[in-house]
Amino acid sequence: MLLVYVLLMLTSGITDLWIFFRISQVAASKKNILSLGAVVLLLPILCGGVVELATFLEILFFIFYFRKSKKKDVATGSILIVGVADSIIDIITSILGELLSIEDEIYLNLLVPIVVISLTVFIIEIFYKHLHAYLISENRNVFIGLLFYLYVSTTLTTIFYRQTKKITSLSIFFTIFVLIQVVFAIATYGELINIQKHLLKKSQQDKL
């Protein structure tokens, strides 16, 4: 089981870094990779395996690390997306772990998380350009505020699962509600941006 934990920790850490660099487009320099990678890999150990605490401290460190950078807003938004993704991965993994009939505990604790992480990577690869565009737009502060709200919501849901340690109709409903909230919030923000662009274009045409 120790080997499984180490493999999951490495996979999760590498995935967090990949998502961050992919969305933020921050230079993946040797300094950044070593500094951020060390924090991402060591925090889960220092926090005694308390994932939520490790993720929270990870977010604080990334914000502090890029506080004087020109890309501080992009970095802040990107690491919040990482936090949201981590929480959703934990929630879905917990649900699948309860619902799937896998007797081998090693397969259950290793295979299910890797499948969910792989799916997350696939989704990020599809939408990372859109997310980056939102983080460099004039309304980036609104989007970052939205990401913070989603991070808090998904983290509270994850903590709820940690406490109950079982799947109930209420927990499934709450999880579906949060996931729909994530999709709806991002879709609504994107639509607001489109409306704003349309109004701006119309305003410019009226002036001509």
PDB file of C-alpha atoms in Angstrom:
ATOM      1  CA  MET A   1       0.000   0.000   0.000  1.00  0.00           C
ATOM      2  CA  LEU A   2       2.933   2.344   0.629  1.00  0.00           C
ATOM      3  CA  LEU A   3       4.048   1.897  -2.975  1.00  0.00           C
ATOM      4  CA  VAL A   4       0.507   2.663  -4.168  1.00  0.00           C
ATOM      5  CA  TYR A   5       0.444   5.847  -2.064  1.00  0.00           C
ATOM      6  CA  VAL A   6       3.819   6.970  -3.452  1.00  0.00           C
ATOM      7  CA  LEU A   7       2.736   6.318  -7.052  1.00  0.00           C
ATOM      8  CA  LEU A   8      -0.511   8.234  -6.534  1.00  0.00           C
ATOM      9  CA  MET A   9       1.327  11.119  -4.878  1.00  0.00           C
ATOM     10  CA  LEU A  10       3.774  11.362  -7.793  1.00  0.00           C
ATOM     11  CA  THR A  11       1.000  11.065 -10.378  1.00  0.00           C
ATOM     12  CA  SER A  12      -1.113  13.690  -8.635  1.00  0.00           C
ATOM     13  CA  GLY A  13       1.837  16.060  -8.197  1.00  0.00           C
ATOM     14  CA  ILE A  14       2.946  15.789 -11.813  1.00  0.00           C
ATOM     15  CA  THR A  15      -0.658  16.280 -12.953  1.00  0.00           C
ATOM     16  CA  ASP A  16      -1.017  19.423 -10.805  1.00  0.00           C
ATOM     17  CA  LEU A  17       2.140  20.894 -12.320  1.00  0.00           C
ATOM     18  CA  TRP A  18       1.077  19.981 -15.843  1.00  0.00           C
ATOM     19  CA  ILE A  19      -2.363  21.570 -15.421  1.00  0.00           C
ATOM     20  CA  PHE A  20      -0.819  24.717 -13.936  1.00  0.00           C
ATOM     21  CA  PHE A  21       1.786  25.201 -16.671  1.00  0.00           C
ATOM     22  CA  ARG A  22      -0.655  24.205 -19.421  1.00  0.00           C
ATOM     23  CA  ILE A  23      -3.297  26.759 -18.452  1.00  0.00           C
ATOM     24  CA  SER A  24      -1.086  29.594 -17.186  1.00  0.00           C
ATOM     25  CA  GLN A  25       1.465  29.339 -20.019  1.00  0.00           C
ATOM     26  CA  VAL A  26       4.070  30.321 -17.426  1.00  0.00           C
ATOM     27  CA  ALA A  27       7.564  29.357 -18.551  1.00  0.00           C
ATOM     28  CA  ALA A  28       8.366  25.814 -17.437  1.00  0.00           C
ATOM     29  CA  SER A  29      11.904  26.827 -16.513  1.00  0.00           C
ATOM     30  CA  LYS A  30      14.187  24.647 -14.443  1.00  0.00           C
ATOM     31  CA  LYS A  31      13.783  27.029 -11.488  1.00  0.00           C
ATOM     32  CA  ASN A  32       9.986  26.990 -11.659  1.00  0.00           C
ATOM     33  CA  ILE A  33       9.751  23.227 -12.078  1.00  0.00           C
ATOM     34  CA  LEU A  34      12.136  22.496  -9.188  1.00  0.00           C
ATOM     35  CA  SER A  35      10.651  25.100  -6.820  1.00  0.00           C
ATOM     36  CA  LEU A  36       6.998  24.378  -7.503  1.00  0.00           C
ATOM     37  CA  GLY A  37       7.538  20.649  -7.957  1.00  0.00           C
ATOM     38  CA  ALA A  38       9.239  20.332  -4.582  1.00  0.00           C
ATOM     39  CA  VAL A  39       6.311  22.059  -2.867  1.00  0.00           C
ATOM     40  CA  VAL A  40       3.683  20.001  -4.700  1.00  0.00           C
ATOM     41  CA  LEU A  41       5.399  16.711  -3.824  1.00  0.00           C
ATOM     42  CA  LEU A  42       6.432  17.526  -0.239  1.00  0.00           C
ATOM     43  CA  LEU A  43       3.276  19.199   1.075  1.00  0.00           C
ATOM     44  CA  PRO A  44       1.136  16.008   1.113  1.00  0.00           C
ATOM     45  CA  ILE A  45       3.835  14.340   3.217  1.00  0.00           C
ATOM     46  CA  LEU A  46       4.270  17.305   5.571  1.00  0.00           C
ATOM     47  CA  CYS A  47       0.485  17.555   5.971  1.00  0.00           C
ATOM     48  CA  GLY A  48       0.229  13.910   6.966  1.00  0.00           C
ATOM     49  CA  GLY A  49      -1.804  12.950   3.929  1.00  0.00           C
ATOM     50  CA  VAL A  50      -4.518  15.560   4.567  1.00  0.00           C
ATOM     51  CA  VAL A  51      -5.107  16.392   0.901  1.00  0.00           C
ATOM     52  CA  GLU A  52      -7.338  19.409   1.471  1.00  0.00           C
ATOM     53  CA  LEU A  53      -4.768  21.106   3.702  1.00  0.00           C
ATOM     54  CA  ALA A  54      -1.931  20.299   1.298  1.00  0.00           C
ATOM     55  CA  THR A  55      -3.892  21.750  -1.638  1.00  0.00           C
ATOM     56  CA  PHE A  56      -4.759  24.904   0.327  1.00  0.00           C
ATOM     57  CA  LEU A  57      -1.105  25.485   1.269  1.00  0.00           C
ATOM     58  CA  GLU A  58      -0.078  24.713  -2.308  1.00  0.00           C
ATOM     59  CA  ILE A  59      -2.396  27.453  -3.564  1.00  0.00           C
ATOM     60  CA  LEU A  60      -1.036  29.942  -1.015  1.00  0.00           C
ATOM     61  CA  PHE A  61       2.562  29.142  -1.986  1.00  0.00           C
ATOM     62  CA  PHE A  62       1.902  29.544  -5.725  1.00  0.00           C
ATOM     63  CA  ILE A  63       0.207  32.907  -5.135  1.00  0.00           C
ATOM     64  CA  PHE A  64       3.138  34.037  -2.977  1.00  0.00           C
ATOM     65  CA  TYR A  65       5.700  32.717  -5.487  1.00  0.00           C
ATOM     66  CA  PHE A  66       4.198  34.716  -8.377  1.00  0.00           C
ATOM     67  CA  ARG A  67       3.148  37.778  -6.337  1.00  0.00           C
ATOM     68  CA  LYS A  68       5.619  40.076  -8.172  1.00  0.00           C
ATOM     69  CA  SER A  69       5.259  38.467 -11.573  1.00  0.00           C
ATOM     70  CA  LYS A  70       3.426  40.080 -14.486  1.00  0.00           C
ATOM     71  CA  LYS A  71       1.491  36.829 -14.715  1.00  0.00           C
ATOM     72  CA  LYS A  72       0.356  36.803 -11.096  1.00  0.00           C
ATOM     73  CA  ASP A  73      -3.349  36.900 -12.046  1.00  0.00           C
ATOM     74  CA  VAL A  74      -2.934  34.055 -14.537  1.00  0.00           C
ATOM     75  CA  ALA A  75      -0.924  32.079 -11.988  1.00  0.00           C
ATOM     76  CA  THR A  76      -3.535  32.660  -9.271  1.00  0.00           C
ATOM     77  CA  GLY A  77      -6.379  31.568 -11.517  1.00  0.00           C
ATOM     78  CA  SER A  78      -4.472  28.547 -12.802  1.00  0.00           C
ATOM     79  CA  ILE A  79      -3.615  27.218  -9.351  1.00  0.00           C
ATOM     80  CA  LEU A  80      -7.237  27.688  -8.275  1.00  0.00           C
ATOM     81  CA  ILE A  81      -8.256  25.563 -11.261  1.00  0.00           C
ATOM     82  CA  VAL A  82      -5.772  22.956 -10.032  1.00  0.00           C
ATOM     83  CA  GLY A  83      -7.444  23.078  -6.616  1.00  0.00           C
ATOM     84  CA  VAL A  84     -10.902  22.632  -8.135  1.00  0.00           C
ATOM     85  CA  ALA A  85      -9.655  19.769 -10.319  1.00  0.00           C
ATOM     86  CA  ASP A  86      -8.044  18.022  -7.330  1.00  0.00           C
ATOM     87  CA  SER A  87     -11.276  18.226  -5.327  1.00  0.00           C
ATOM     88  CA  ILE A  88     -13.387  16.915  -8.211  1.00  0.00           C
ATOM     89  CA  ILE A  89     -10.910  14.064  -8.781  1.00  0.00           C
ATOM     90  CA  ASP A  90     -11.156  13.104  -5.092  1.00  0.00           C
ATOM     91  CA  ILE A  91     -14.964  13.242  -5.126  1.00  0.00           C
ATOM     92  CA  ILE A  92     -15.386  11.164  -8.299  1.00  0.00           C
ATOM     93  CA  THR A  93     -12.731   8.681  -7.161  1.00  0.00           C
ATOM     94  CA  SER A  94     -14.535   8.227  -3.827  1.00  0.00           C
ATOM     95  CA  ILE A  95     -17.866   7.613  -5.555  1.00  0.00           C
ATOM     96  CA  LEU A  96     -16.430   5.143  -8.072  1.00  0.00           C
ATOM     97  CA  GLY A  97     -14.495   3.392  -5.305  1.00  0.00           C
ATOM     98  CA  GLU A  98     -17.773   2.740  -3.481  1.00  0.00           C
ATOM     99  CA  LEU A  99     -19.846   1.840  -6.536  1.00  0.00           C
ATOM    100  CA  LEU A 100     -17.409  -0.417  -8.400  1.00  0.00           C
ATOM    101  CA  SER A 101     -17.071  -4.029  -7.299  1.00  0.00           C
ATOM    102  CA  ILE A 102     -13.288  -4.390  -7.265  1.00  0.00           C
ATOM    103  CA  GLU A 103     -12.085  -6.837  -4.638  1.00  0.00           C
ATOM    104  CA  ASP A 104      -8.367  -6.172  -5.094  1.00  0.00           C
ATOM    105  CA  GLU A 105      -7.665  -3.136  -2.902  1.00  0.00           C
ATOM    106  CA  ILE A 106      -4.484  -2.242  -4.795  1.00  0.00           C
ATOM    107  CA  TYR A 107      -6.338  -2.080  -8.106  1.00  0.00           C
ATOM    108  CA  LEU A 108      -9.132  -0.096  -6.465  1.00  0.00           C
ATOM    109  CA  ASN A 109      -6.814   2.480  -4.882  1.00  0.00           C
ATOM    110  CA  LEU A 110      -4.523   2.803  -7.905  1.00  0.00           C
ATOM    111  CA  LEU A 111      -6.509   2.082 -11.059  1.00  0.00           C
ATOM    112  CA  VAL A 112      -9.599   4.187 -10.299  1.00  0.00           C
ATOM    113  CA  PRO A 113      -7.671   7.408  -9.400  1.00  0.00           C
ATOM    114  CA  ILE A 114      -5.405   7.064 -12.461  1.00  0.00           C
ATOM    115  CA  VAL A 115      -8.418   6.652 -14.767  1.00  0.00           C
ATOM    116  CA  VAL A 116     -10.097   9.738 -13.247  1.00  0.00           C
ATOM    117  CA  ILE A 117      -6.846  11.752 -13.433  1.00  0.00           C
ATOM    118  CA  SER A 118      -6.372  10.716 -17.072  1.00  0.00           C
ATOM    119  CA  LEU A 119      -9.901  11.887 -17.881  1.00  0.00           C
ATOM    120  CA  THR A 120      -9.188  15.205 -16.149  1.00  0.00           C
ATOM    121  CA  VAL A 121      -5.994  15.677 -18.196  1.00  0.00           C
ATOM    122  CA  PHE A 122      -7.979  14.973 -21.365  1.00  0.00           C
ATOM    123  CA  ILE A 123     -10.611  17.609 -20.461  1.00  0.00           C
ATOM    124  CA  ILE A 124      -7.968  20.211 -19.552  1.00  0.00           C
ATOM    125  CA  GLU A 125      -6.182  19.582 -22.851  1.00  0.00           C
ATOM    126  CA  ILE A 126      -9.397  20.406 -24.691  1.00  0.00           C
ATOM    127  CA  PHE A 127     -10.294  23.565 -22.766  1.00  0.00           C
ATOM    128  CA  TYR A 128      -6.973  25.021 -21.570  1.00  0.00           C
ATOM    129  CA  LYS A 129      -6.889  27.716 -24.272  1.00  0.00           C
ATOM    130  CA  HIS A 130     -10.337  28.953 -23.264  1.00  0.00           C
ATOM    131  CA  LEU A 131      -9.388  28.988 -19.579  1.00  0.00           C
ATOM    132  CA  HIS A 132      -6.185  30.888 -20.338  1.00  0.00           C
ATOM    133  CA  ALA A 133      -8.130  33.398 -22.419  1.00  0.00           C
ATOM    134  CA  TYR A 134     -10.504  34.010 -19.491  1.00  0.00           C
ATOM    135  CA  LEU A 135      -7.531  34.591 -17.178  1.00  0.00           C
ATOM    136  CA  ILE A 136      -6.000  37.278 -19.392  1.00  0.00           C
ATOM    137  CA  SER A 137      -9.256  39.025 -20.291  1.00  0.00           C
ATOM    138  CA  GLU A 138     -10.388  42.353 -18.852  1.00  0.00           C
ATOM    139  CA  ASN A 139     -12.819  40.443 -16.636  1.00  0.00           C
ATOM    140  CA  ARG A 140     -10.155  38.149 -15.219  1.00  0.00           C
ATOM    141  CA  ASN A 141     -10.802  39.288 -11.632  1.00  0.00           C
ATOM    142  CA  VAL A 142     -14.430  38.199 -11.929  1.00  0.00           C
ATOM    143  CA  PHE A 143     -13.335  34.824 -13.303  1.00  0.00           C
ATOM    144  CA  ILE A 144     -10.758  34.384 -10.524  1.00  0.00           C
ATOM    145  CA  GLY A 145     -13.458  35.196  -7.964  1.00  0.00           C
ATOM    146  CA  LEU A 146     -15.656  32.556  -9.583  1.00  0.00           C
ATOM    147  CA  LEU A 147     -12.819  30.021  -9.403  1.00  0.00           C
ATOM    148  CA  PHE A 148     -12.306  30.801  -5.715  1.00  0.00           C
ATOM    149  CA  TYR A 149     -16.006  30.154  -5.082  1.00  0.00           C
ATOM    150  CA  LEU A 150     -15.838  26.856  -6.972  1.00  0.00           C
ATOM    151  CA  TYR A 151     -12.690  25.870  -5.068  1.00  0.00           C
ATOM    152  CA  VAL A 152     -14.391  26.455  -1.708  1.00  0.00           C
ATOM    153  CA  SER A 153     -17.539  24.579  -2.839  1.00  0.00           C
ATOM    154  CA  THR A 154     -15.705  21.531  -4.142  1.00  0.00           C
ATOM    155  CA  THR A 155     -13.351  21.441  -1.159  1.00  0.00           C
ATOM    156  CA  LEU A 156     -16.264  21.472   1.298  1.00  0.00           C
ATOM    157  CA  THR A 157     -17.846  18.626  -0.659  1.00  0.00           C
ATOM    158  CA  THR A 158     -14.602  16.642  -0.440  1.00  0.00           C
ATOM    159  CA  ILE A 159     -14.402  17.223   3.323  1.00  0.00           C
ATOM    160  CA  PHE A 160     -18.018  16.058   3.591  1.00  0.00           C
ATOM    161  CA  TYR A 161     -17.027  12.763   1.977  1.00  0.00           C
ATOM    162  CA  ARG A 162     -14.030  12.408   4.269  1.00  0.00           C
ATOM    163  CA  GLN A 163     -16.332  12.725   7.258  1.00  0.00           C
ATOM    164  CA  THR A 164     -19.133  10.406   6.109  1.00  0.00           C
ATOM    165  CA  LYS A 165     -16.824   7.855   4.439  1.00  0.00           C
ATOM    166  CA  LYS A 166     -19.798   6.394   2.583  1.00  0.00           C
ATOM    167  CA  ILE A 167     -21.976   7.081  -0.408  1.00  0.00           C
ATOM    168  CA  THR A 168     -25.563   8.121   0.329  1.00  0.00           C
ATOM    169  CA  SER A 169     -28.326   9.521  -1.855  1.00  0.00           C
ATOM    170  CA  LEU A 170     -27.745  12.919  -0.229  1.00  0.00           C
ATOM    171  CA  SER A 171     -24.009  12.892  -0.904  1.00  0.00           C
ATOM    172  CA  ILE A 172     -24.536  11.841  -4.534  1.00  0.00           C
ATOM    173  CA  PHE A 173     -27.115  14.613  -5.007  1.00  0.00           C
ATOM    174  CA  PHE A 174     -24.766  17.159  -3.414  1.00  0.00           C
ATOM    175  CA  THR A 175     -21.901  16.043  -5.651  1.00  0.00           C
ATOM    176  CA  ILE A 176     -23.977  16.210  -8.843  1.00  0.00           C
ATOM    177  CA  PHE A 177     -25.189  19.644  -7.757  1.00  0.00           C
ATOM    178  CA  VAL A 178     -21.623  20.891  -7.277  1.00  0.00           C
ATOM    179  CA  LEU A 179     -20.450  19.459 -10.616  1.00  0.00           C
ATOM    180  CA  ILE A 180     -23.382  21.062 -12.429  1.00  0.00           C
ATOM    181  CA  GLN A 181     -22.557  24.285 -10.612  1.00  0.00           C
ATOM    182  CA  VAL A 182     -18.997  24.156 -11.955  1.00  0.00           C
ATOM    183  CA  VAL A 183     -20.122  23.626 -15.549  1.00  0.00           C
ATOM    184  CA  PHE A 184     -22.937  26.186 -15.306  1.00  0.00           C
ATOM    185  CA  ALA A 185     -20.725  28.845 -13.704  1.00  0.00           C
ATOM    186  CA  ILE A 186     -18.015  28.580 -16.372  1.00  0.00           C
ATOM    187  CA  ALA A 187     -20.582  28.420 -19.198  1.00  0.00           C
ATOM    188  CA  THR A 188     -22.390  31.472 -17.806  1.00  0.00           C
ATOM    189  CA  TYR A 189     -19.137  33.408 -17.556  1.00  0.00           C
ATOM    190  CA  GLY A 190     -18.268  32.523 -21.150  1.00  0.00           C
ATOM    191  CA  GLU A 191     -21.698  33.676 -22.327  1.00  0.00           C
ATOM    192  CA  LEU A 192     -21.343  36.953 -20.426  1.00  0.00           C
ATOM    193  CA  ILE A 193     -18.024  37.570 -22.163  1.00  0.00           C
ATOM    194  CA  ASN A 194     -19.625  36.915 -25.553  1.00  0.00           C
ATOM    195  CA  ILE A 195     -22.471  39.330 -24.765  1.00  0.00           C
ATOM    196  CA  GLN A 196     -19.982  41.956 -23.637  1.00  0.00           C
ATOM    197  CA  LYS A 197     -17.999  41.576 -26.878  1.00  0.00           C
ATOM    198  CA  HIS A 198     -21.184  41.827 -28.918  1.00  0.00           C
ATOM    199  CA  LEU A 199     -22.282  45.013 -27.125  1.00  0.00           C
ATOM    200  CA  LEU A 200     -18.822  46.535 -27.533  1.00  0.00           C
ATOM    201  CA  LYS A 201     -18.790  45.718 -31.246  1.00  0.00           C
ATOM    202  CA  LYS A 202     -22.279  47.174 -31.666  1.00  0.00           C
ATOM    203  CA  SER A 203     -21.242  50.320 -29.773  1.00  0.00           C
ATOM    204  CA  GLN A 204     -18.233  50.774 -32.053  1.00  0.00           C
ATOM    205  CA  GLN A 205     -20.396  50.304 -35.156  1.00  0.00           C
ATOM    206  CA  ASP A 206     -22.895  52.912 -33.904  1.00  0.00           C
ATOM    207  CA  LYS A 207     -20.095  55.449 -33.552  1.00  0.00           C
ATOM    208  CA  LEU A 208     -19.060  55.001 -37.191  1.00  0.00           C
TER     209      LEU A 208
END
